[in-house]
Short mmCIF file of C-alpha atoms in Angstrom, two decimals:
data_model
loop_
_atom_site.label_atom_id
_atom_site.label_comp_id
_atom_site.label_asym_id
_atom_site.label_seq_id
_atom_site.Cartn_x
_atom_site.Cartn_y
_atom_site.Cartn_z
CA UNK U 1 0.05 0.06 0.02
CA UNK U 2 1.25 3.48 -0.80
CA UNK U 3 2.12 5.88 1.95
CA UNK U 4 -0.82 7.50 3.68
CA UNK U 5 -0.98 11.27 2.69
CA UNK U 6 -3.69 13.51 4.04
CA UNK U 7 -4.16 17.27 3.88
CA UNK U 8 -5.91 19.95 5.90
CA UNK U 9 -6.83 22.72 3.38
CA UNK U 10 -8.50 25.61 5.01
CA UNK U 11 -9.50 28.97 3.30
CA UNK U 12 -7.88 32.08 4.79
CA UNK U 13 -11.27 33.75 5.61
CA UNK U 14 -10.47 34.56 9.13
CA UNK U 15 -10.08 32.68 12.44
CA UNK U 16 -9.65 28.86 12.68
CA UNK U 17 -13.04 27.40 13.72
CA UNK U 18 -13.23 24.66 16.38
CA UNK U 19 -14.66 22.28 13.68
CA UNK U 20 -11.67 23.17 11.38
CA UNK U 21 -9.27 22.26 14.26
CA UNK U 22 -11.10 19.01 14.80
CA UNK U 23 -10.82 18.19 11.07
CA UNK U 24 -7.05 19.05 11.16
CA UNK U 25 -6.62 16.99 14.36
CA UNK U 26 -8.28 13.75 12.79
CA UNK U 27 -6.12 14.33 9.71
CA UNK U 28 -3.03 14.44 11.78
CA UNK U 29 -4.04 11.48 14.16
CA UNK U 30 -4.91 9.27 11.19
CA UNK U 31 -1.64 10.06 9.33
CA UNK U 32 0.61 9.66 12.38
CA UNK U 33 -1.30 6.40 13.27
CA UNK U 34 -0.48 4.97 9.81
CA UNK U 35 3.02 6.33 9.66
CA UNK U 36 2.06 8.72 6.87
CA UNK U 37 2.31 12.50 6.10
CA UNK U 38 -0.03 15.32 6.99
CA UNK U 39 -0.01 18.34 4.65
CA UNK U 40 -1.29 21.90 5.21
CA UNK U 41 -2.57 23.46 2.02
CA UNK U 42 -4.06 26.86 1.72
CA UNK U 43 -7.25 27.11 -0.52
CA UNK U 44 -7.56 30.87 -1.23
CA UNK U 45 -9.14 30.87 -4.74
CA UNK U 46 -12.19 32.66 -3.37
CA UNK U 47 -10.65 36.18 -3.47
CA UNK U 48 -13.84 37.83 -2.24
CA UNK U 49 -13.52 36.16 1.19
CA UNK U 50 -9.81 36.54 1.63
CA UNK U 51 -8.75 38.03 5.05
CA UNK U 52 -5.24 39.54 5.60
CA UNK U 53 -3.11 37.72 8.14
CA UNK U 54 -5.58 34.85 8.08
CA UNK U 55 -2.72 32.37 6.90
CA UNK U 56 -0.52 33.29 9.73
CA UNK U 57 -3.41 33.06 12.35
CA UNK U 58 -4.28 29.62 10.98
CA UNK U 59 -0.80 28.32 11.29
CA UNK U 60 -0.30 29.84 14.65
CA UNK U 61 -3.53 28.29 15.99
CA UNK U 62 -2.56 24.88 14.64
CA UNK U 63 0.97 25.17 16.07
CA UNK U 64 -0.37 26.26 19.44
CA UNK U 65 -2.77 23.16 19.53
CA UNK U 66 0.32 20.77 18.62
CA UNK U 67 -1.24 19.70 15.32
CA UNK U 68 1.98 20.08 13.43
CA UNK U 69 2.12 19.36 9.68
CA UNK U 70 5.03 17.67 7.76
CA UNK U 71 4.66 19.63 4.49
CA UNK U 72 3.04 22.64 3.02
CA UNK U 73 2.83 26.13 4.29
CA UNK U 74 4.84 27.30 7.36
CA UNK U 75 5.82 30.51 9.18
CA UNK U 76 9.46 31.13 9.64
CA UNK U 77 10.96 34.39 10.87
CA UNK U 78 7.54 36.03 10.46
CA UNK U 79 7.45 34.95 6.83
CA UNK U 80 5.24 32.61 4.87
CA UNK U 81 7.38 29.70 3.53
CA UNK U 82 6.48 26.55 1.48
CA UNK U 83 8.18 23.21 2.08
CA UNK U 84 7.77 19.89 0.21
CA UNK U 85 8.13 18.35 -3.24
CA UNK U 86 4.56 18.92 -4.38
CA UNK U 87 4.26 22.76 -4.04
CA UNK U 88 3.20 25.37 -4.45
CA UNK U 89 0.77 24.70 -1.56
CA UNK U 90 -1.11 27.98 -1.85
CA UNK U 91 -3.83 27.61 -4.61
CA UNK U 92 -3.56 31.24 -5.88
CA UNK U 93 0.00 30.33 -7.03
CA UNK U 94 -1.31 27.31 -8.94
CA UNK U 95 -3.64 28.91 -11.48
CA UNK U 96 -1.67 27.93 -14.54
CA UNK U 97 -1.95 24.18 -13.41
CA UNK U 98 -5.74 24.44 -13.23
CA UNK U 99 -6.01 26.09 -16.61
CA UNK U 100 -3.95 23.21 -18.08
CA UNK U 101 -6.29 20.60 -16.66
CA UNK U 102 -9.57 22.39 -17.40
CA UNK U 103 -8.40 22.73 -21.01
CA UNK U 104 -8.02 18.89 -21.03
CA UNK U 105 -11.67 18.51 -19.99
CA UNK U 106 -12.80 20.88 -22.68
CA UNK U 107 -10.80 19.02 -25.37
CA UNK U 108 -12.27 15.71 -24.18
CA UNK U 109 -15.84 16.92 -24.16
CA UNK U 110 -16.33 16.62 -20.38
CA UNK U 111 -16.47 20.38 -19.86
CA UNK U 112 -17.90 23.39 -21.77
CA UNK U 113 -17.85 27.24 -22.04
CA UNK U 114 -20.93 28.91 -20.56
CA UNK U 115 -21.84 32.46 -21.43
CA UNK U 116 -24.96 32.88 -19.37
CA UNK U 117 -24.87 36.10 -17.43
CA UNK U 118 -25.95 36.78 -13.79
CA UNK U 119 -29.36 38.10 -14.87
CA UNK U 120 -30.30 34.91 -16.85
CA UNK U 121 -29.07 32.64 -14.05
CA UNK U 122 -31.21 34.57 -11.49
CA UNK U 123 -34.16 34.34 -13.76
CA UNK U 124 -33.95 30.55 -14.34
CA UNK U 125 -33.50 30.23 -10.55
CA UNK U 126 -36.75 32.17 -9.76
CA UNK U 127 -38.63 30.01 -12.39
CA UNK U 128 -37.30 26.76 -10.87
CA UNK U 129 -38.37 28.13 -7.37
CA UNK U 130 -41.83 28.96 -8.59
CA UNK U 131 -42.29 25.48 -10.18
CA UNK U 132 -40.90 23.67 -7.28
CA UNK U 133 -37.97 22.25 -9.29
CA UNK U 134 -34.52 21.31 -8.18
CA UNK U 135 -32.36 24.57 -8.27
CA UNK U 136 -29.44 24.51 -10.68
CA UNK U 137 -28.05 25.33 -14.11
CA UNK U 138 -30.39 24.25 -16.94
CA UNK U 139 -27.50 23.35 -19.40
CA UNK U 140 -28.34 26.18 -21.80
CA UNK U 141 -24.69 26.27 -23.14
CA UNK U 142 -23.96 22.61 -23.27
CA UNK U 143 -24.15 22.23 -26.98
CA UNK U 144 -22.16 25.21 -28.08
CA UNK U 145 -19.22 23.96 -30.15
CA UNK U 146 -15.63 24.69 -28.99
CA UNK U 147 -15.15 26.81 -32.29
CA UNK U 148 -18.24 29.00 -31.66
CA UNK U 149 -17.34 29.28 -27.95
CA UNK U 150 -13.76 30.50 -28.86
CA UNK U 151 -15.11 33.00 -31.37
CA UNK U 152 -17.30 34.47 -28.69
CA UNK U 153 -14.39 34.68 -26.27
CA UNK U 154 -12.29 36.50 -28.93
CA UNK U 155 -15.07 38.93 -29.21
CA UNK U 156 -14.83 39.79 -25.54
CA UNK U 157 -17.74 37.75 -24.14
CA UNK U 158 -17.42 36.81 -20.43
CA UNK U 159 -17.61 33.09 -19.70
CA UNK U 160 -17.11 30.36 -17.09
CA UNK U 161 -16.32 26.69 -17.67
CA UNK U 162 -18.75 24.09 -16.37
CA UNK U 163 -18.37 20.32 -15.94
CA UNK U 164 -20.69 18.33 -18.23
CA UNK U 165 -22.41 15.50 -16.51
CA UNK U 166 -23.75 12.50 -18.43
CA UNK U 167 -27.64 12.43 -18.18
CA UNK U 168 -29.43 9.85 -15.87
CA UNK U 169 -26.42 8.01 -14.62
CA UNK U 170 -25.72 6.87 -11.03
CA UNK U 171 -22.51 8.09 -9.55
CA UNK U 172 -21.34 5.65 -6.84
CA UNK U 173 -18.54 6.17 -4.36
CA UNK U 174 -17.52 4.96 -0.88
CA UNK U 175 -17.11 6.89 2.20
CA UNK U 176 -15.17 5.22 5.10
CA UNK U 177 -17.72 6.45 7.77
CA UNK U 178 -21.03 6.27 5.78
CA UNK U 179 -20.44 3.32 3.35
CA UNK U 180 -21.56 3.28 -0.25
CA UNK U 181 -23.31 6.33 -1.51
CA UNK U 182 -24.98 6.53 -4.95
CA UNK U 183 -26.42 9.75 -6.55
CA UNK U 184 -28.06 10.15 -9.95
CA UNK U 185 -26.85 12.81 -12.31
CA UNK U 186 -30.31 14.21 -12.81
CA UNK U 187 -30.06 15.52 -9.18
CA UNK U 188 -26.74 17.31 -9.94
CA UNK U 189 -26.33 20.44 -11.97
CA UNK U 190 -23.32 21.19 -14.25
CA UNK U 191 -20.86 22.66 -11.78
CA UNK U 192 -18.71 25.64 -12.61
CA UNK U 193 -15.07 24.65 -12.66
CA UNK U 194 -13.39 27.87 -13.66
CA UNK U 195 -14.86 31.32 -12.82
CA UNK U 196 -14.98 34.36 -15.04
CA UNK U 197 -12.04 35.88 -13.12
CA UNK U 198 -9.82 32.89 -14.13
CA UNK U 199 -9.81 31.35 -10.78
CA UNK U 200 -10.92 27.77 -10.28
CA UNK U 201 -13.79 26.78 -8.02
CA UNK U 202 -13.14 24.49 -4.98
CA UNK U 203 -14.45 21.51 -7.11
CA UNK U 204 -11.68 21.77 -9.78
CA UNK U 205 -8.79 22.96 -7.56
CA UNK U 206 -9.32 20.33 -4.86
CA UNK U 207 -9.37 17.43 -7.29
CA UNK U 208 -6.20 18.57 -9.17
CA UNK U 209 -4.32 19.34 -6.05
CA UNK U 210 -5.28 16.21 -4.22
CA UNK U 211 -4.22 14.12 -7.24
CA UNK U 212 -0.95 15.87 -7.81
CA UNK U 213 0.00 15.84 -4.09
CA UNK U 214 -0.89 12.24 -4.07
CA UNK U 215 -3.45 12.52 -1.23
CA UNK U 216 -4.75 9.00 -0.23
CA UNK U 217 -7.50 10.00 2.06
CA UNK U 218 -9.77 13.14 1.85
CA UNK U 219 -10.87 13.81 5.40
CA UNK U 220 -13.29 16.90 5.58
CA UNK U 221 -16.60 18.12 7.05
CA UNK U 222 -19.92 16.57 6.01
CA UNK U 223 -20.99 19.89 4.41
CA UNK U 224 -18.87 18.70 1.41
CA UNK U 225 -20.85 15.46 1.03
CA UNK U 226 -23.21 16.82 -1.55
CA UNK U 227 -20.16 17.75 -3.60
CA UNK U 228 -18.50 14.44 -3.37
CA UNK U 229 -20.27 12.78 -6.39
CA UNK U 230 -19.05 15.75 -8.51
CA UNK U 231 -15.61 15.12 -7.29
CA UNK U 232 -15.82 11.26 -7.79
CA UNK U 233 -17.03 11.97 -11.44
CA UNK U 234 -14.05 14.43 -12.00
CA UNK U 235 -11.61 11.70 -10.98
CA UNK U 236 -13.28 9.35 -13.44
CA UNK U 237 -13.13 11.73 -16.41
CA UNK U 238 -9.50 12.52 -15.70
CA UNK U 239 -8.82 8.94 -15.60
CA UNK U 240 -7.40 9.00 -12.03
CA UNK U 241 -7.90 6.80 -9.00
CA UNK U 242 -9.96 8.48 -6.46
CA UNK U 243 -8.78 8.86 -2.94
CA UNK U 244 -10.73 7.41 0.00
CA UNK U 245 -13.40 9.87 1.10
CA UNK U 246 -14.21 10.56 4.73
CA UNK U 247 -16.98 13.04 5.62
CA UNK U 248 -16.80 13.98 9.29
CA UNK U 249 -19.97 14.67 11.36
CA UNK U 250 -20.65 18.38 12.17
CA UNK U 251 -19.53 19.77 15.56
CA UNK U 252 -22.81 20.88 17.25
CA UNK U 253 -23.68 23.07 20.14
CA UNK U 254 -25.79 21.83 23.09
CA UNK U 255 -29.10 22.58 21.17
CA UNK U 256 -27.71 20.18 18.40
CA UNK U 257 -27.23 23.11 16.01
CA UNK U 258 -24.19 23.98 14.11
CA UNK U 259 -21.64 25.69 16.34
CA UNK U 260 -21.52 29.22 15.25
CA UNK U 261 -20.36 32.68 16.47
CA UNK U 262 -23.82 33.69 17.63
CA UNK U 263 -23.62 31.09 20.35
CA UNK U 264 -20.32 32.29 21.83
CA UNK U 265 -16.80 31.14 21.50
CA UNK U 266 -16.11 29.06 18.34
CA UNK U 267 -12.56 30.04 17.26
CA UNK U 268 -9.38 28.40 18.52
CA UNK U 269 -8.10 31.88 19.20
CA UNK U 270 -11.14 32.48 21.55
CA UNK U 271 -10.11 29.45 23.70
CA UNK U 272 -6.51 30.29 23.65
CA UNK U 273 -7.18 33.82 24.89
CA UNK U 274 -9.36 32.61 27.64
CA UNK U 275 -6.54 30.44 28.95
CA UNK U 276 -7.50 26.98 27.93
CA UNK U 277 -4.63 24.60 27.68
CA UNK U 278 -4.02 23.23 24.20
CA UNK U 279 -3.69 19.70 25.45
CA UNK U 280 -7.06 19.99 27.11
CA UNK U 281 -8.72 21.37 24.02
CA UNK U 282 -7.22 18.66 21.75
CA UNK U 283 -8.04 15.91 24.18
CA UNK U 284 -11.71 17.05 24.44
CA UNK U 285 -12.13 17.84 20.74
CA UNK U 286 -10.88 14.40 19.69
CA UNK U 287 -13.81 12.84 21.64
CA UNK U 288 -16.40 15.05 19.88
CA UNK U 289 -17.38 12.61 17.21
CA UNK U 290 -14.87 9.81 17.84
CA UNK U 291 -15.13 7.11 20.46
CA UNK U 292 -11.98 5.25 21.59
CA UNK U 293 -12.12 1.50 22.32
CA UNK U 294 -10.97 2.26 25.88
CA UNK U 295 -13.25 4.16 28.30
CA UNK U 296 -10.58 6.61 29.04
CA UNK U 297 -11.31 10.32 29.37
CA UNK U 298 -7.83 11.67 29.30
CA UNK U 299 -5.38 11.17 26.47
CA UNK U 300 -1.89 12.64 25.60
CA UNK U 301 -1.45 13.32 21.84
CA UNK U 302 0.76 10.15 21.67
CA UNK U 303 -2.05 7.96 23.14
CA UNK U 304 -4.59 9.69 20.80
CA UNK U 305 -2.32 8.66 17.79
CA UNK U 306 -2.10 5.14 19.05
CA UNK U 307 -5.85 4.63 19.49
CA UNK U 308 -7.30 6.74 16.60
CA UNK U 309 -9.22 5.08 13.70
CA UNK U 310 -11.69 6.56 11.36
CA UNK U 311 -13.90 3.49 11.64
CA UNK U 312 -14.84 4.52 15.19
CA UNK U 313 -15.86 8.10 13.97
CA UNK U 314 -19.58 8.68 14.47
CA UNK U 315 -22.01 9.21 11.54
CA UNK U 316 -23.92 11.77 13.60
CA UNK U 317 -22.97 15.17 14.79
CA UNK U 318 -20.82 15.45 17.98
CA UNK U 319 -21.82 17.92 20.62
CA UNK U 320 -19.37 20.37 21.83
CA UNK U 321 -20.16 20.84 25.46
CA UNK U 322 -18.21 23.74 27.01
CA UNK U 323 -19.01 22.53 30.55
CA UNK U 324 -17.34 19.16 29.74
CA UNK U 325 -14.41 21.01 28.08
CA UNK U 326 -13.99 23.13 31.35
CA UNK U 327 -13.91 19.88 33.41
CA UNK U 328 -11.23 18.43 31.03
CA UNK U 329 -9.26 21.76 31.23
CA UNK U 330 -9.60 21.70 35.09
CA UNK U 331 -7.86 18.37 35.03
CA UNK U 332 -5.06 19.59 32.93
CA UNK U 333 -4.65 22.77 34.89
CA UNK U 334 -4.28 20.82 38.20
CA UNK U 335 -1.45 18.68 36.53
CA UNK U 336 0.14 21.65 34.84
CA UNK U 337 3.45 23.28 35.84
CA UNK U 338 2.90 26.24 38.05
CA UNK U 339 5.30 28.33 35.97
CA UNK U 340 3.43 27.67 32.81
CA UNK U 341 0.19 28.63 34.38
CA UNK U 342 1.74 31.82 35.86
CA UNK U 343 3.09 32.71 32.53
CA UNK U 344 -0.45 32.52 30.88
CA UNK U 345 -2.05 34.21 33.82
CA UNK U 346 0.33 37.24 34.13
CA UNK U 347 -1.25 39.24 31.12
CA UNK U 348 -4.80 38.73 32.77
CA UNK U 349 -3.58 39.87 36.11
CA UNK U 350 -1.85 42.84 34.58
CA UNK U 351 -5.00 43.78 32.57
CA UNK U 352 -7.03 43.64 35.81
CA UNK U 353 -4.51 45.96 37.46
CA UNK U 354 -3.59 43.50 40.15
CA UNK U 355 0.12 43.29 39.18
CA UNK U 356 2.47 45.39 37.18
CA UNK U 357 5.48 44.56 34.86
CA UNK U 358 7.84 45.42 37.91
CA UNK U 359 6.12 42.74 39.96
CA UNK U 360 6.98 40.12 37.40
CA UNK U 361 10.66 41.16 37.52
CA UNK U 362 11.02 41.87 41.16
CA UNK U 363 8.42 39.70 42.92
CA UNK U 364 8.08 36.66 40.62
CA UNK U 365 7.87 34.14 43.39
CA UNK U 366 5.05 36.13 44.98
CA UNK U 367 3.14 36.30 41.57
CA UNK U 368 3.62 32.56 41.32
CA UNK U 369 2.42 31.90 44.85
CA UNK U 370 -0.69 34.08 43.99
CA UNK U 371 -1.46 31.91 40.99
CA UNK U 372 -0.95 28.78 42.98
CA UNK U 373 -3.46 29.99 45.56
CA UNK U 374 -6.31 29.69 43.03
CA UNK U 375 -4.89 27.22 40.43
CA UNK U 376 -6.94 24.27 41.65
CA UNK U 377 -10.21 26.29 41.38
CA UNK U 378 -9.82 27.49 37.74
CA UNK U 379 -11.75 26.15 34.82
CA UNK U 380 -9.68 28.31 32.55
CA UNK U 381 -6.93 30.82 33.28
CA UNK U 382 -8.75 34.06 32.31
CA UNK U 383 -10.97 33.40 35.29
CA UNK U 384 -7.99 34.28 37.60
CA UNK U 385 -8.79 38.01 38.21
CA UNK U 386 -12.20 37.07 39.59
CA UNK U 387 -10.70 34.29 41.62
CA UNK U 388 -8.00 36.45 43.31
CA UNK U 389 -10.15 39.49 43.79
CA UNK U 390 -10.40 38.82 47.66
CA UNK U 391 -6.57 38.78 47.90
CA UNK U 392 -6.58 42.57 46.85
CA UNK U 393 -9.46 43.73 49.09
CA UNK U 394 -8.84 44.14 52.84
CA UNK U 395 -12.38 44.78 53.62
CA UNK U 396 -13.66 41.36 54.57
CA UNK U 397 -17.27 40.58 53.69
CA UNK U 398 -18.34 37.11 54.90
CA UNK U 399 -19.85 35.06 52.04
CA UNK U 400 -23.00 34.21 53.99
CA UNK U 401 -24.70 34.18 57.43
CA UNK U 402 -23.07 30.89 58.53
CA UNK U 403 -19.62 32.42 57.64
CA UNK U 404 -20.55 35.63 59.55
CA UNK U 405 -21.41 33.57 62.60
CA UNK U 406 -17.91 32.10 62.74
CA UNK U 407 -16.45 35.56 63.01
CA UNK U 408 -18.60 36.18 66.11
CA UNK U 409 -17.39 33.04 67.97
CA UNK U 410 -16.11 33.65 71.41
CA UNK U 411 -12.57 32.58 70.79
CA UNK U 412 -11.99 34.89 67.74
CA UNK U 413 -10.74 37.97 69.51
CA UNK U 414 -8.05 35.74 71.32
CA UNK U 415 -7.02 34.17 67.96
CA UNK U 416 -6.70 37.50 66.16
CA UNK U 417 -4.76 38.99 69.13
CA UNK U 418 -2.25 36.09 69.11
CA UNK U 419 -1.97 36.32 65.27
CA UNK U 420 -1.16 40.12 65.68
CA UNK U 421 1.47 39.41 68.34
CA UNK U 422 3.27 36.85 66.02
CA UNK U 423 3.22 39.38 63.24
CA UNK U 424 4.99 42.05 65.34
CA UNK U 425 7.85 39.67 65.80
CA UNK U 426 8.63 39.63 62.13
CA UNK U 427 9.62 42.17 59.21
CA UNK U 428 7.72 40.23 56.55
CA UNK U 429 5.89 37.01 56.09
CA UNK U 430 8.07 34.33 54.53
CA UNK U 431 7.59 30.65 53.75
CA UNK U 432 8.91 29.47 57.17
CA UNK U 433 6.32 31.92 59.03
CA UNK U 434 3.49 30.99 56.84
CA UNK U 435 3.88 27.25 57.35
CA UNK U 436 4.51 27.50 61.20
CA UNK U 437 2.09 30.23 62.30
CA UNK U 438 -0.99 28.16 62.90
CA UNK U 439 0.89 25.85 65.19
CA UNK U 440 2.19 28.89 67.16
CA UNK U 441 -1.42 30.35 67.48
CA UNK U 442 -2.58 27.02 68.76
CA UNK U 443 0.12 26.69 71.30
CA UNK U 444 -0.50 30.29 72.52
CA UNK U 445 -4.33 30.07 72.75
CA UNK U 446 -5.03 26.39 73.27
CA UNK U 447 -7.59 26.59 70.43
CA UNK U 448 -7.20 23.81 67.88
CA UNK U 449 -8.82 22.06 64.95
CA UNK U 450 -11.90 23.54 63.21
CA UNK U 451 -12.19 26.17 65.86
CA UNK U 452 -8.73 27.44 65.05
CA UNK U 453 -8.56 27.17 61.34
CA UNK U 454 -12.04 28.14 60.28
CA UNK U 455 -12.14 31.53 62.12
CA UNK U 456 -8.79 32.47 60.85
CA UNK U 457 -9.57 31.53 57.24
CA UNK U 458 -12.76 33.51 57.28
CA UNK U 459 -10.99 36.60 58.92
CA UNK U 460 -8.43 36.47 56.02
CA UNK U 461 -10.71 35.66 53.10
CA UNK U 462 -14.42 36.04 54.17
CA UNK U 463 -14.78 32.36 52.85
CA UNK U 464 -15.03 29.05 54.74
CA UNK U 465 -13.33 26.96 52.06
CA UNK U 466 -10.50 27.54 49.64
CA UNK U 467 -6.80 27.20 49.16
CA UNK U 468 -4.24 26.11 51.87
CA UNK U 469 -4.17 28.76 54.57
CA UNK U 470 -0.39 28.87 54.62
CA UNK U 471 -0.31 30.06 50.90
CA UNK U 472 -3.03 32.72 51.55
CA UNK U 473 -0.87 34.06 54.42
CA UNK U 474 2.25 34.12 52.22
CA UNK U 475 0.47 35.98 49.45
CA UNK U 476 -1.28 38.49 51.72
CA UNK U 477 1.93 39.44 53.75
CA UNK U 478 2.16 41.20 56.98
CA UNK U 479 0.58 44.59 56.43
CA UNK U 480 -2.50 43.12 54.57
CA UNK U 481 -3.02 40.62 57.33
CA UNK U 482 -2.91 43.38 59.92
CA UNK U 483 -5.32 45.56 57.92
CA UNK U 484 -7.75 42.62 57.77
CA UNK U 485 -7.59 41.90 61.40
CA UNK U 486 -8.12 45.55 62.16
CA UNK U 487 -11.12 45.57 59.90
CA UNK U 488 -12.64 42.52 61.62
CA UNK U 489 -12.12 44.01 65.04
CA UNK U 490 -13.74 47.26 64.00
CA UNK U 491 -16.73 45.78 62.14
CA UNK U 492 -17.63 42.51 63.74
#
C-alpha cells in the first residue's frame, strides 16, 4: 500500500473554527497512526472572502494546538514559506496548473464554455423556485461547439467553464464512515469549474491538487458530502484513481445546532485567549465525534495517535459541550506546571490591574504563589482576576450568614490577638512563617482544629473554604493581614 498522505486545506477567511481544528486533528492523528504524512494546503481561490493575516493566524492556531504538519505552508522568521516536493501549496499560485487541466476537460468533451450572465441565471433560478423544481443550471450552453465558443471569447464575451455530467447516470462512491453512496446525475447540476476571473472553483482545484499531491484520504466536514459525487466523477473523467473519502460529522452546540459565532466562542483563538490549555482542548475535541475502544477520558497526543481510527468516528454530529471542556481543562490545569500557568495568567492579572510589569521582574515568586493559591479552582486561566479578587480587598465581607457567625465566635478575639502578636515579631511574612504560624497560635491560645482554622480563614478571606491557609498568608503578607484583622475587630 502507498504511503498515507492526508491534507488539511482551510480557506484564509479569518479565524480557525473549532470544527476546522477537529478536522485538522483527525487528519493528523490518522496520518501519524499510519506512519504517513499530514500536509497543510491553503485554498485561497475565493478572493472575495480573503482576509489579511488569516494564513498566519491559522498556522499559529494549529501550532499552538500541537497539530503540526510535515509539509506545506509554514511561518519562519515572520514570513510565509512553503516546504515539500509537491508545491506550491497555496492555490492562488497554481492557476496555470488548473488552466492546463480544465483545457483537457474541454478537449475531451467533459466540460464546456458557458456564457450565461448573472441576470439569466437569476431568472431561471426564480422560475425553478416557482415551479418547485431542483435549483441548478439548466444546461443552456452545453451544446455550443468549441469553435463557436472560442469566437465568442475572442469577441470579449465573459464566460465560465462548467463540468458536463452525463444524463441519468448513477455516480457511486464509498465513504469510510458512511459506506457506499449513490447519486443520480439528474439530481446534480453542471458545476462551474473555472470562474470568469480565471480562478478555479473549489471543485476543480481540490481534485487537481489532491491528485498531484498524492493525497490518499480526503478527510473533511460533512458539508462537502453533496459535492462528493461531482468530485468522484471528475476523478473518473480525468482517468485518475480517487482517494478514500471521509466526511466527518458536524460539531454541534448543546441545542444540536451547528456551532456558530452567535452562540459564543467558536474559534481556537477564543479558547487560547481565555486560557484553555492546548492539551485539554485537543483531548476534548478528539472525543467530539470519535469514541476510543478504551473508556478513558484523558489522552496525551501520543495516546490519541495510538488509538485513533476513522472506523470509530460517528455518523452523527458530535456535541461540543463547554461545561465538559471546562472539566477536562480543570484536570489539565491541576496537573500543569505552576510556571506555565503563571506565564499564561500574568497578562490577565496585569490587565485587571492586580500586578505590574515590575512585579514580574522583582516579585516573581510572589506572583507564582498568588497563582498557585487559586490554580486548583480555575476552569480556565482568564478566570483568575475574579478568583484572586479577595486577595486585593482588605475589607472582609463574609460570604453568607453561617460564615459571619464564625467571626462572632467567642474565641475569635483571642485568635486574632495572638496572630497580631506573632506578626509584630517579624519584618515580613516568609515561607517559614506562613507554614508555622497556625501551630504557634494553637500553642499560644489552646484553640485547635476547626475552631482554630475556620475563624482564621474567614478573617483572612471572608470564605469558609479555599486554598491552603499557609499560601494565603504568604500571598497577603504582613501589612495586609494586619489591615484585615483591624477591619474585623472594627466591624464584627
